[in-house]
Amino acid sequence: MADDQEKTEEPTPKKIEDARKDGNVPKSQDFSGLFALFVASLTLLALLYLMRDEFFRLFNYILQLDHSDVNRENIVAISLSIFRVFSITAILFAIPVAIAGILAAFFQFGFIFTTKPLQPDLKKIDPIKGLGNLFSIKKAIEGAKITLKSFTTFGVGFYFFWQFIQELPTVVMFPLYQQMSWLMEKIIVIAFVMLLVTAIFGIIDLLIVRKQYFNSLKMSKQEIKDEYKNMEGDPLIKQKIRQLQMQMSQRRMMSEIPSADVVITNPTHYSVALRYDKERDPVPRVVAKGVDNMAFQIRKIAAEHNIRIVPNPPLARSLYKAVEVDEFIPDEFFQAVAEVLAYVYKMDNKKID
């Protein structure tokens, strides 16, 4: 009995869908950060390339000012120019990054809208449960990830800062255009390395988050049994199951029509397809039957495969009512069916045993 209560089973599709409706989805912040950083890097490089001449003209103008040019009007004009350039850059940078954040969430778990996480829940402020969560394995993993990311980011940042300090005395002697080229080169290298580091952490975090998510949704055997019983008792679920079963049965039946020897019709309301394989079956077998539209579909497929269609209203109605699909015809129909098959085989130059 205890085994039935242990959560050892993988979550069912219904359990996952219910969790999704409640806003409980696997979301990796590191993966979202990776996607945002990737878009941010591409956007930044594109902006630096597109606006490099604008930056160069602005800085060149500022550096060429002498003391006589420094007055209130020039300071206001320069400030407005700087504000304009950096405002345009900031807006063009922020829009793609914001869109990237939305897309990152969409790629992880699709579109979802729910207010359930915003609703007050007394369990969230339970001090005993909160203390347990504080020392949980999940929190330990989170702490380890944060520590590792902090050391890695600090190490990478310190390395590039040291390189920057080492090269700066030489770079300041370069012309302004070369200084900007050097700065762009450094930005590209830093963006690439940070993107690589973030990609490693993002992929690892995504795998960990998904693993933790599905572990949190694991079910006991009893829960699976209860869910199955509840679903079976739902009239809508039952209706859906019956519809699916009927559709599968019809598709399977229609696929058997090309193997039939003859289709006996009403001729418009009933159609019954018969097959007589002397090597496998002792007597003819009904492979498909239908009324109205289904009867029309049977005749249509039969015509497409050059199968004889024989009008015989009494026999068609009787076979439809008395014999199910994939069943042999009863004794009382032997004579009538034999006459139909004899006619068909005569037309096709075949012999009947």
mmCIF file of C-alpha atoms in Angstrom:
data_model
loop_
_atom_site.group_PDB
_atom_site.id
_atom_site.type_symbol
_atom_site.label_atom_id
_atom_site.label_comp_id
_atom_site.label_asym_id
_atom_site.label_seq_id
_atom_site.Cartn_x
_atom_site.Cartn_y
_atom_site.Cartn_z
ATOM 1 C CA MET A 1 0.000 0.000 0.000
ATOM 2 C CA ALA A 2 2.927 2.310 0.786
ATOM 3 C CA ASP A 3 4.301 1.764 -2.712
ATOM 4 C CA ASP A 4 1.067 3.165 -4.173
ATOM 5 C CA GLN A 5 1.654 6.454 -2.312
ATOM 6 C CA GLU A 6 5.294 6.964 -3.385
ATOM 7 C CA LYS A 7 5.638 9.467 -6.222
ATOM 8 C CA THR A 8 7.681 7.300 -8.571
ATOM 9 C CA GLU A 9 5.671 7.589 -11.796
ATOM 10 C CA GLU A 10 6.220 10.118 -14.585
ATOM 11 C CA PRO A 11 3.496 12.812 -14.750
ATOM 12 C CA THR A 12 0.614 12.191 -17.113
ATOM 13 C CA PRO A 13 -0.206 14.659 -19.919
ATOM 14 C CA LYS A 14 -3.225 15.796 -17.869
ATOM 15 C CA LYS A 15 -1.058 16.508 -14.810
ATOM 16 C CA ILE A 16 1.341 18.561 -16.951
ATOM 17 C CA GLU A 17 -1.542 20.436 -18.596
ATOM 18 C CA ASP A 18 -3.162 21.191 -15.215
ATOM 19 C CA ALA A 19 0.150 22.539 -13.913
ATOM 20 C CA ARG A 20 0.491 24.678 -17.017
ATOM 21 C CA LYS A 21 -3.001 26.141 -16.494
ATOM 22 C CA ASP A 22 -1.919 27.115 -12.963
ATOM 23 C CA GLY A 23 1.142 28.905 -14.359
ATOM 24 C CA ASN A 24 3.496 26.182 -13.144
ATOM 25 C CA VAL A 25 5.928 25.818 -16.051
ATOM 26 C CA PRO A 26 9.676 25.075 -16.290
ATOM 27 C CA LYS A 27 11.374 28.442 -16.695
ATOM 28 C CA SER A 28 15.138 28.847 -16.813
ATOM 29 C CA GLN A 29 16.280 32.377 -16.008
ATOM 30 C CA ASP A 30 19.755 31.593 -17.321
ATOM 31 C CA PHE A 31 18.364 30.406 -20.661
ATOM 32 C CA SER A 32 16.281 33.573 -20.924
ATOM 33 C CA GLY A 33 19.417 35.548 -20.108
ATOM 34 C CA LEU A 34 21.309 33.691 -22.816
ATOM 35 C CA PHE A 35 18.710 34.546 -25.434
ATOM 36 C CA ALA A 36 18.532 38.170 -24.304
ATOM 37 C CA LEU A 37 22.337 38.487 -24.271
ATOM 38 C CA PHE A 38 22.573 36.980 -27.749
ATOM 39 C CA VAL A 39 20.084 39.499 -29.141
ATOM 40 C CA ALA A 40 21.678 42.305 -27.130
ATOM 41 C CA SER A 41 25.118 41.467 -28.522
ATOM 42 C CA LEU A 42 23.901 41.410 -32.114
ATOM 43 C CA THR A 43 21.955 44.640 -31.582
ATOM 44 C CA LEU A 44 24.907 46.384 -29.944
ATOM 45 C CA LEU A 45 27.290 45.375 -32.720
ATOM 46 C CA ALA A 46 24.805 46.481 -35.370
ATOM 47 C CA LEU A 47 24.299 49.845 -33.650
ATOM 48 C CA LEU A 48 28.028 50.400 -33.244
ATOM 49 C CA TYR A 49 28.489 49.666 -36.929
ATOM 50 C CA LEU A 50 25.569 51.830 -38.102
ATOM 51 C CA MET A 51 26.303 54.775 -35.794
ATOM 52 C CA ARG A 52 30.090 54.660 -35.701
ATOM 53 C CA ASP A 53 30.363 57.723 -37.954
ATOM 54 C CA GLU A 54 27.905 59.614 -35.733
ATOM 55 C CA PHE A 55 29.916 58.758 -32.618
ATOM 56 C CA PHE A 56 33.167 59.656 -34.345
ATOM 57 C CA ARG A 57 31.898 63.065 -35.470
ATOM 58 C CA LEU A 58 30.543 63.834 -32.016
ATOM 59 C CA PHE A 59 33.694 62.875 -30.109
ATOM 60 C CA ASN A 60 35.950 64.451 -32.703
ATOM 61 C CA TYR A 61 34.010 67.717 -32.413
ATOM 62 C CA ILE A 62 34.277 67.655 -28.614
ATOM 63 C CA LEU A 63 38.008 66.951 -28.635
ATOM 64 C CA GLN A 64 38.728 69.732 -31.142
ATOM 65 C CA LEU A 65 37.035 72.413 -29.062
ATOM 66 C CA ASP A 66 39.395 75.046 -27.662
ATOM 67 C CA HIS A 67 38.822 77.292 -24.668
ATOM 68 C CA SER A 68 37.333 80.078 -26.768
ATOM 69 C CA ASP A 69 34.585 77.742 -28.038
ATOM 70 C CA VAL A 70 33.481 76.692 -24.576
ATOM 71 C CA ASN A 71 30.438 78.803 -23.796
ATOM 72 C CA ARG A 72 26.861 78.295 -22.661
ATOM 73 C CA GLU A 73 25.436 77.881 -26.164
ATOM 74 C CA ASN A 74 28.042 75.290 -27.209
ATOM 75 C CA ILE A 75 27.661 73.330 -23.989
ATOM 76 C CA VAL A 76 23.875 73.171 -24.499
ATOM 77 C CA ALA A 77 24.300 72.168 -28.163
ATOM 78 C CA ILE A 78 26.845 69.467 -27.286
ATOM 79 C CA SER A 79 24.644 68.155 -24.464
ATOM 80 C CA LEU A 80 21.646 67.939 -26.790
ATOM 81 C CA SER A 81 23.730 66.138 -29.428
ATOM 82 C CA ILE A 82 25.001 63.633 -26.868
ATOM 83 C CA PHE A 83 21.478 63.134 -25.509
ATOM 84 C CA ARG A 84 20.080 62.622 -29.018
ATOM 85 C CA VAL A 85 22.724 60.092 -30.072
ATOM 86 C CA PHE A 86 22.579 58.053 -26.888
ATOM 87 C CA SER A 87 18.759 58.210 -26.685
ATOM 88 C CA ILE A 88 18.398 56.813 -30.196
ATOM 89 C CA THR A 89 20.979 54.140 -29.400
ATOM 90 C CA ALA A 90 19.262 53.212 -26.127
ATOM 91 C CA ILE A 91 15.815 52.946 -27.732
ATOM 92 C CA LEU A 92 17.077 50.894 -30.672
ATOM 93 C CA PHE A 93 18.917 48.678 -28.193
ATOM 94 C CA ALA A 94 16.067 48.249 -25.685
ATOM 95 C CA ILE A 95 13.318 47.245 -28.126
ATOM 96 C CA PRO A 96 14.988 44.065 -29.519
ATOM 97 C CA VAL A 97 16.177 43.051 -26.036
ATOM 98 C CA ALA A 98 12.635 43.391 -24.623
ATOM 99 C CA ILE A 99 11.237 41.337 -27.497
ATOM 100 C CA ALA A 100 13.989 38.767 -26.914
ATOM 101 C CA GLY A 101 12.885 38.373 -23.295
ATOM 102 C CA ILE A 102 9.327 37.615 -24.411
ATOM 103 C CA LEU A 103 10.487 35.190 -27.109
ATOM 104 C CA ALA A 104 12.800 33.407 -24.664
ATOM 105 C CA ALA A 105 9.816 32.617 -22.438
ATOM 106 C CA PHE A 106 7.724 31.584 -25.459
ATOM 107 C CA PHE A 107 10.402 29.189 -26.741
ATOM 108 C CA GLN A 108 10.601 27.499 -23.334
ATOM 109 C CA PHE A 109 6.933 26.846 -22.615
ATOM 110 C CA GLY A 110 4.834 28.583 -25.291
ATOM 111 C CA PHE A 111 2.175 31.229 -24.758
ATOM 112 C CA ILE A 112 0.383 31.074 -21.438
ATOM 113 C CA PHE A 113 -1.914 33.533 -19.673
ATOM 114 C CA THR A 114 -3.046 32.913 -16.121
ATOM 115 C CA THR A 115 -3.600 34.951 -12.972
ATOM 116 C CA LYS A 116 -3.231 31.943 -10.663
ATOM 117 C CA PRO A 117 0.343 32.803 -9.514
ATOM 118 C CA LEU A 118 -0.892 36.296 -8.511
ATOM 119 C CA GLN A 119 -3.663 34.980 -6.290
ATOM 120 C CA PRO A 120 -2.948 34.948 -2.519
ATOM 121 C CA ASP A 121 -1.879 31.565 -1.177
ATOM 122 C CA LEU A 122 -1.454 30.993 2.578
ATOM 123 C CA LYS A 123 0.865 28.063 1.881
ATOM 124 C CA LYS A 124 3.423 30.499 0.478
ATOM 125 C CA ILE A 125 3.738 32.246 3.848
ATOM 126 C CA ASP A 126 3.853 29.062 5.925
ATOM 127 C CA PRO A 127 6.993 29.576 8.086
ATOM 128 C CA ILE A 128 7.606 25.852 8.602
ATOM 129 C CA LYS A 129 7.344 25.076 4.906
ATOM 130 C CA GLY A 130 9.413 28.150 4.090
ATOM 131 C CA LEU A 131 12.156 26.994 6.455
ATOM 132 C CA GLY A 132 12.123 23.579 4.811
ATOM 133 C CA ASN A 133 12.436 25.130 1.356
ATOM 134 C CA LEU A 134 15.353 27.228 2.592
ATOM 135 C CA PHE A 135 17.408 24.083 3.202
ATOM 136 C CA SER A 136 16.074 22.048 0.275
ATOM 137 C CA ILE A 137 18.164 20.432 -2.456
ATOM 138 C CA LYS A 138 16.699 22.884 -4.962
ATOM 139 C CA LYS A 139 17.979 25.846 -2.931
ATOM 140 C CA ALA A 140 21.378 24.187 -2.574
ATOM 141 C CA ILE A 141 21.614 23.778 -6.350
ATOM 142 C CA GLU A 142 20.541 27.392 -6.844
ATOM 143 C CA GLY A 143 23.216 28.549 -4.411
ATOM 144 C CA ALA A 144 25.893 26.488 -6.145
ATOM 145 C CA LYS A 145 24.882 27.895 -9.541
ATOM 146 C CA ILE A 146 24.978 31.492 -8.289
ATOM 147 C CA THR A 147 28.390 30.973 -6.669
ATOM 148 C CA LEU A 148 29.852 29.355 -9.773
ATOM 149 C CA LYS A 149 28.427 32.056 -12.048
ATOM 150 C CA SER A 150 29.756 34.799 -9.781
ATOM 151 C CA PHE A 151 33.300 33.402 -9.735
ATOM 152 C CA THR A 152 33.263 32.783 -13.492
ATOM 153 C CA THR A 153 31.914 36.245 -14.314
ATOM 154 C CA PHE A 154 34.402 37.900 -11.943
ATOM 155 C CA GLY A 155 37.281 35.919 -13.442
ATOM 156 C CA VAL A 156 36.349 36.782 -17.023
ATOM 157 C CA GLY A 157 35.701 40.421 -16.134
ATOM 158 C CA PHE A 158 38.982 40.781 -14.255
ATOM 159 C CA TYR A 159 40.927 39.239 -17.142
ATOM 160 C CA PHE A 160 39.537 41.686 -19.696
ATOM 161 C CA PHE A 161 39.863 44.617 -17.304
ATOM 162 C CA TRP A 162 43.540 43.766 -16.823
ATOM 163 C CA GLN A 163 44.022 43.512 -20.594
ATOM 164 C CA PHE A 164 42.289 46.866 -20.988
ATOM 165 C CA ILE A 165 44.583 48.544 -18.425
ATOM 166 C CA GLN A 166 47.668 47.000 -20.030
ATOM 167 C CA GLU A 167 46.820 48.293 -23.518
ATOM 168 C CA LEU A 168 45.344 51.661 -22.543
ATOM 169 C CA PRO A 169 48.650 53.647 -22.358
ATOM 170 C CA THR A 170 49.426 52.639 -25.938
ATOM 171 C CA VAL A 171 45.915 53.141 -27.289
ATOM 172 C CA VAL A 172 45.599 56.732 -26.032
ATOM 173 C CA MET A 173 48.383 57.658 -28.430
ATOM 174 C CA PHE A 174 46.358 56.445 -31.431
ATOM 175 C CA PRO A 175 44.160 58.700 -33.568
ATOM 176 C CA LEU A 176 40.532 58.861 -32.458
ATOM 177 C CA TYR A 177 39.279 56.614 -35.274
ATOM 178 C CA GLN A 178 41.772 53.877 -34.306
ATOM 179 C CA GLN A 179 40.802 54.236 -30.654
ATOM 180 C CA MET A 180 37.150 53.636 -31.566
ATOM 181 C CA SER A 181 38.123 50.639 -33.712
ATOM 182 C CA TRP A 182 40.110 49.221 -30.778
ATOM 183 C CA LEU A 183 37.153 49.793 -28.445
ATOM 184 C CA MET A 184 34.753 48.072 -30.872
ATOM 185 C CA GLU A 185 37.132 45.125 -31.141
ATOM 186 C CA LYS A 186 37.223 44.786 -27.345
ATOM 187 C CA ILE A 187 33.441 44.965 -27.141
ATOM 188 C CA ILE A 188 33.098 42.209 -29.761
ATOM 189 C CA VAL A 189 35.537 39.920 -27.928
ATOM 190 C CA ILE A 190 33.918 40.541 -24.530
ATOM 191 C CA ALA A 191 30.422 39.983 -25.982
ATOM 192 C CA PHE A 192 31.514 36.710 -27.601
ATOM 193 C CA VAL A 193 33.165 35.361 -24.429
ATOM 194 C CA MET A 194 30.239 36.380 -22.215
ATOM 195 C CA LEU A 195 27.848 34.824 -24.710
ATOM 196 C CA LEU A 196 29.827 31.581 -24.602
ATOM 197 C CA VAL A 197 29.884 31.533 -20.786
ATOM 198 C CA THR A 198 26.177 32.362 -20.597
ATOM 199 C CA ALA A 199 25.389 29.656 -23.173
ATOM 200 C CA ILE A 200 27.097 27.016 -21.036
ATOM 201 C CA PHE A 201 25.248 28.095 -17.889
ATOM 202 C CA GLY A 202 21.981 28.585 -19.794
ATOM 203 C CA ILE A 203 21.915 25.089 -21.292
ATOM 204 C CA ILE A 204 22.923 23.461 -18.000
ATOM 205 C CA ASP A 205 20.309 25.471 -16.109
ATOM 206 C CA LEU A 206 17.605 24.594 -18.641
ATOM 207 C CA LEU A 207 18.321 20.873 -18.230
ATOM 208 C CA ILE A 208 18.342 21.169 -14.424
ATOM 209 C CA VAL A 209 15.120 23.216 -14.333
ATOM 210 C CA ARG A 210 13.267 20.774 -16.593
ATOM 211 C CA LYS A 211 14.508 17.820 -14.546
ATOM 212 C CA GLN A 212 13.383 19.478 -11.291
ATOM 213 C CA TYR A 213 10.061 20.444 -12.857
ATOM 214 C CA PHE A 214 9.133 16.924 -13.977
ATOM 215 C CA ASN A 215 10.372 15.479 -10.671
ATOM 216 C CA SER A 216 8.064 17.889 -8.826
ATOM 217 C CA LEU A 217 5.119 16.655 -10.902
ATOM 218 C CA LYS A 218 5.790 12.954 -10.392
ATOM 219 C CA MET A 219 2.749 10.980 -9.300
ATOM 220 C CA SER A 220 2.035 7.963 -7.174
ATOM 221 C CA LYS A 221 0.418 4.899 -8.710
ATOM 222 C CA GLN A 222 -2.734 5.663 -6.734
ATOM 223 C CA GLU A 223 -2.869 9.210 -8.157
ATOM 224 C CA ILE A 224 -2.644 7.814 -11.687
ATOM 225 C CA LYS A 225 -5.455 5.358 -10.951
ATOM 226 C CA ASP A 226 -7.622 8.128 -9.469
ATOM 227 C CA GLU A 227 -6.952 10.410 -12.431
ATOM 228 C CA TYR A 228 -7.877 7.645 -14.864
ATOM 229 C CA LYS A 229 -11.122 6.985 -12.982
ATOM 230 C CA ASN A 230 -12.016 10.678 -12.978
ATOM 231 C CA MET A 231 -11.320 10.993 -16.683
ATOM 232 C CA GLU A 232 -13.340 7.873 -17.453
ATOM 233 C CA GLY A 233 -16.262 9.312 -15.500
ATOM 234 C CA ASP A 234 -16.260 12.593 -17.406
ATOM 235 C CA PRO A 235 -18.996 12.479 -20.102
ATOM 236 C CA LEU A 236 -17.036 14.840 -22.339
ATOM 237 C CA ILE A 237 -13.939 12.639 -22.087
ATOM 238 C CA LYS A 238 -16.003 9.552 -22.832
ATOM 239 C CA GLN A 239 -17.574 11.240 -25.840
ATOM 240 C CA LYS A 240 -14.153 12.326 -27.086
ATOM 241 C CA ILE A 241 -12.779 8.796 -26.670
ATOM 242 C CA ARG A 242 -15.734 7.329 -28.559
ATOM 243 C CA GLN A 243 -15.245 9.857 -31.370
ATOM 244 C CA LEU A 244 -11.554 9.013 -31.635
ATOM 245 C CA GLN A 245 -12.290 5.285 -31.605
ATOM 246 C CA MET A 246 -14.930 5.722 -34.306
ATOM 247 C CA GLN A 247 -12.574 7.807 -36.452
ATOM 248 C CA MET A 248 -9.796 5.227 -36.112
ATOM 249 C CA SER A 249 -12.214 2.423 -36.930
ATOM 250 C CA GLN A 250 -13.498 4.254 -40.009
ATOM 251 C CA ARG A 251 -9.974 5.001 -41.256
ATOM 252 C CA ARG A 252 -8.999 1.367 -40.807
ATOM 253 C CA MET A 253 -12.178 0.228 -42.573
ATOM 254 C CA MET A 254 -11.667 2.590 -45.511
ATOM 255 C CA SER A 255 -8.091 1.368 -45.933
ATOM 256 C CA GLU A 256 -9.430 -2.184 -46.461
ATOM 257 C CA ILE A 257 -11.733 -1.259 -49.360
ATOM 258 C CA PRO A 258 -9.037 -1.582 -52.071
ATOM 259 C CA SER A 259 -8.691 -5.275 -51.114
ATOM 260 C CA ALA A 260 -12.417 -5.984 -51.671
ATOM 261 C CA ASP A 261 -13.743 -8.073 -54.563
ATOM 262 C CA VAL A 262 -17.130 -6.389 -54.838
ATOM 263 C CA VAL A 263 -19.255 -3.603 -53.346
ATOM 264 C CA ILE A 264 -22.958 -4.417 -53.054
ATOM 265 C CA THR A 265 -25.169 -1.309 -52.991
ATOM 266 C CA ASN A 266 -28.743 -0.181 -52.375
ATOM 267 C CA PRO A 267 -27.643 1.610 -54.729
ATOM 268 C CA THR A 268 -27.541 5.007 -52.924
ATOM 269 C CA HIS A 269 -28.224 4.488 -49.209
ATOM 270 C CA TYR A 270 -26.276 1.294 -48.403
ATOM 271 C CA SER A 271 -22.869 -0.012 -49.452
ATOM 272 C CA VAL A 272 -21.230 -3.256 -48.284
ATOM 273 C CA ALA A 273 -17.733 -4.242 -49.452
ATOM 274 C CA LEU A 274 -16.955 -7.982 -49.545
ATOM 275 C CA ARG A 275 -13.660 -9.807 -49.909
ATOM 276 C CA TYR A 276 -13.204 -13.502 -50.613
ATOM 277 C CA ASP A 277 -9.633 -14.699 -50.254
ATOM 278 C CA LYS A 278 -9.822 -18.432 -50.884
ATOM 279 C CA GLU A 279 -6.349 -19.023 -49.437
ATOM 280 C CA ARG A 280 -7.062 -17.313 -46.099
ATOM 281 C CA ASP A 281 -10.824 -17.202 -45.535
ATOM 282 C CA PRO A 282 -13.316 -20.094 -45.631
ATOM 283 C CA VAL A 283 -16.157 -17.780 -46.710
ATOM 284 C CA PRO A 284 -16.510 -14.150 -47.869
ATOM 285 C CA ARG A 285 -15.820 -11.423 -45.298
ATOM 286 C CA VAL A 286 -17.315 -7.911 -44.892
ATOM 287 C CA VAL A 287 -14.395 -5.439 -45.000
ATOM 288 C CA ALA A 288 -16.443 -2.212 -45.029
ATOM 289 C CA LYS A 289 -20.017 -1.010 -44.797
ATOM 290 C CA GLY A 290 -21.835 2.290 -44.519
ATOM 291 C CA VAL A 291 -24.971 4.318 -45.116
ATOM 292 C CA ASP A 292 -25.583 7.624 -46.889
ATOM 293 C CA ASN A 293 -22.328 9.645 -46.984
ATOM 294 C CA MET A 294 -20.218 6.716 -45.790
ATOM 295 C CA ALA A 295 -21.821 4.549 -48.465
ATOM 296 C CA PHE A 296 -20.900 7.179 -51.045
ATOM 297 C CA GLN A 297 -17.283 7.244 -49.815
ATOM 298 C CA ILE A 298 -17.088 3.442 -50.071
ATOM 299 C CA ARG A 299 -18.371 3.530 -53.664
ATOM 300 C CA LYS A 300 -15.965 6.363 -54.502
ATOM 301 C CA ILE A 301 -12.914 4.464 -53.233
ATOM 302 C CA ALA A 302 -14.110 1.292 -54.944
ATOM 303 C CA ALA A 303 -14.433 3.129 -58.267
ATOM 304 C CA GLU A 304 -10.942 4.587 -57.864
ATOM 305 C CA HIS A 305 -9.535 1.058 -57.474
ATOM 306 C CA ASN A 306 -11.649 -0.520 -60.270
ATOM 307 C CA ILE A 307 -13.667 -2.674 -57.871
ATOM 308 C CA ARG A 308 -17.001 -3.932 -59.199
ATOM 309 C CA ILE A 309 -20.072 -2.161 -57.780
ATOM 310 C CA VAL A 310 -23.174 -4.371 -57.968
ATOM 311 C CA PRO A 311 -26.639 -2.937 -57.146
ATOM 312 C CA ASN A 312 -28.675 -5.404 -55.057
ATOM 313 C CA PRO A 313 -30.880 -3.488 -52.577
ATOM 314 C CA PRO A 314 -32.304 -6.441 -50.563
ATOM 315 C CA LEU A 315 -28.902 -8.099 -50.148
ATOM 316 C CA ALA A 316 -27.142 -4.788 -49.342
ATOM 317 C CA ARG A 317 -29.667 -3.906 -46.618
ATOM 318 C CA SER A 318 -29.620 -7.412 -45.128
ATOM 319 C CA LEU A 319 -25.828 -7.653 -45.053
ATOM 320 C CA TYR A 320 -25.528 -4.178 -43.510
ATOM 321 C CA LYS A 321 -27.919 -5.042 -40.669
ATOM 322 C CA ALA A 322 -26.746 -8.620 -40.029
ATOM 323 C CA VAL A 323 -22.945 -8.576 -40.432
ATOM 324 C CA GLU A 324 -20.363 -6.356 -38.719
ATOM 325 C CA VAL A 325 -17.142 -5.174 -40.323
ATOM 326 C CA ASP A 326 -14.390 -7.840 -40.447
ATOM 327 C CA GLU A 327 -16.912 -10.660 -39.861
ATOM 328 C CA PHE A 328 -17.690 -13.608 -42.146
ATOM 329 C CA ILE A 329 -21.103 -13.710 -43.791
ATOM 330 C CA PRO A 330 -23.637 -16.113 -42.161
ATOM 331 C CA ASP A 331 -24.906 -19.258 -43.878
ATOM 332 C CA GLU A 332 -28.176 -17.687 -45.042
ATOM 333 C CA PHE A 333 -26.272 -15.305 -47.347
ATOM 334 C CA PHE A 334 -24.036 -17.915 -49.015
ATOM 335 C CA GLN A 335 -26.247 -18.450 -52.058
ATOM 336 C CA ALA A 336 -26.949 -14.759 -52.749
ATOM 337 C CA VAL A 337 -23.321 -13.707 -52.248
ATOM 338 C CA ALA A 338 -22.059 -16.632 -54.334
ATOM 339 C CA GLU A 339 -24.244 -15.481 -57.230
ATOM 340 C CA VAL A 340 -22.864 -11.933 -56.953
ATOM 341 C CA LEU A 341 -19.263 -13.165 -56.819
ATOM 342 C CA ALA A 342 -19.881 -15.509 -59.729
ATOM 343 C CA TYR A 343 -21.142 -12.552 -61.752
ATOM 344 C CA VAL A 344 -18.136 -10.428 -60.779
ATOM 345 C CA TYR A 345 -15.621 -13.186 -61.497
ATOM 346 C CA LYS A 346 -17.295 -13.868 -64.827
ATOM 347 C CA MET A 347 -16.928 -10.206 -65.744
ATOM 348 C CA ASP A 348 -13.286 -10.289 -64.627
ATOM 349 C CA ASN A 349 -12.619 -13.718 -66.183
ATOM 350 C CA LYS A 350 -11.948 -15.354 -62.804
ATOM 351 C CA LYS A 351 -13.106 -18.640 -61.316
ATOM 352 C CA ILE A 352 -14.902 -19.233 -58.029
ATOM 353 C CA ASP A 353 -14.558 -22.438 -56.062
#
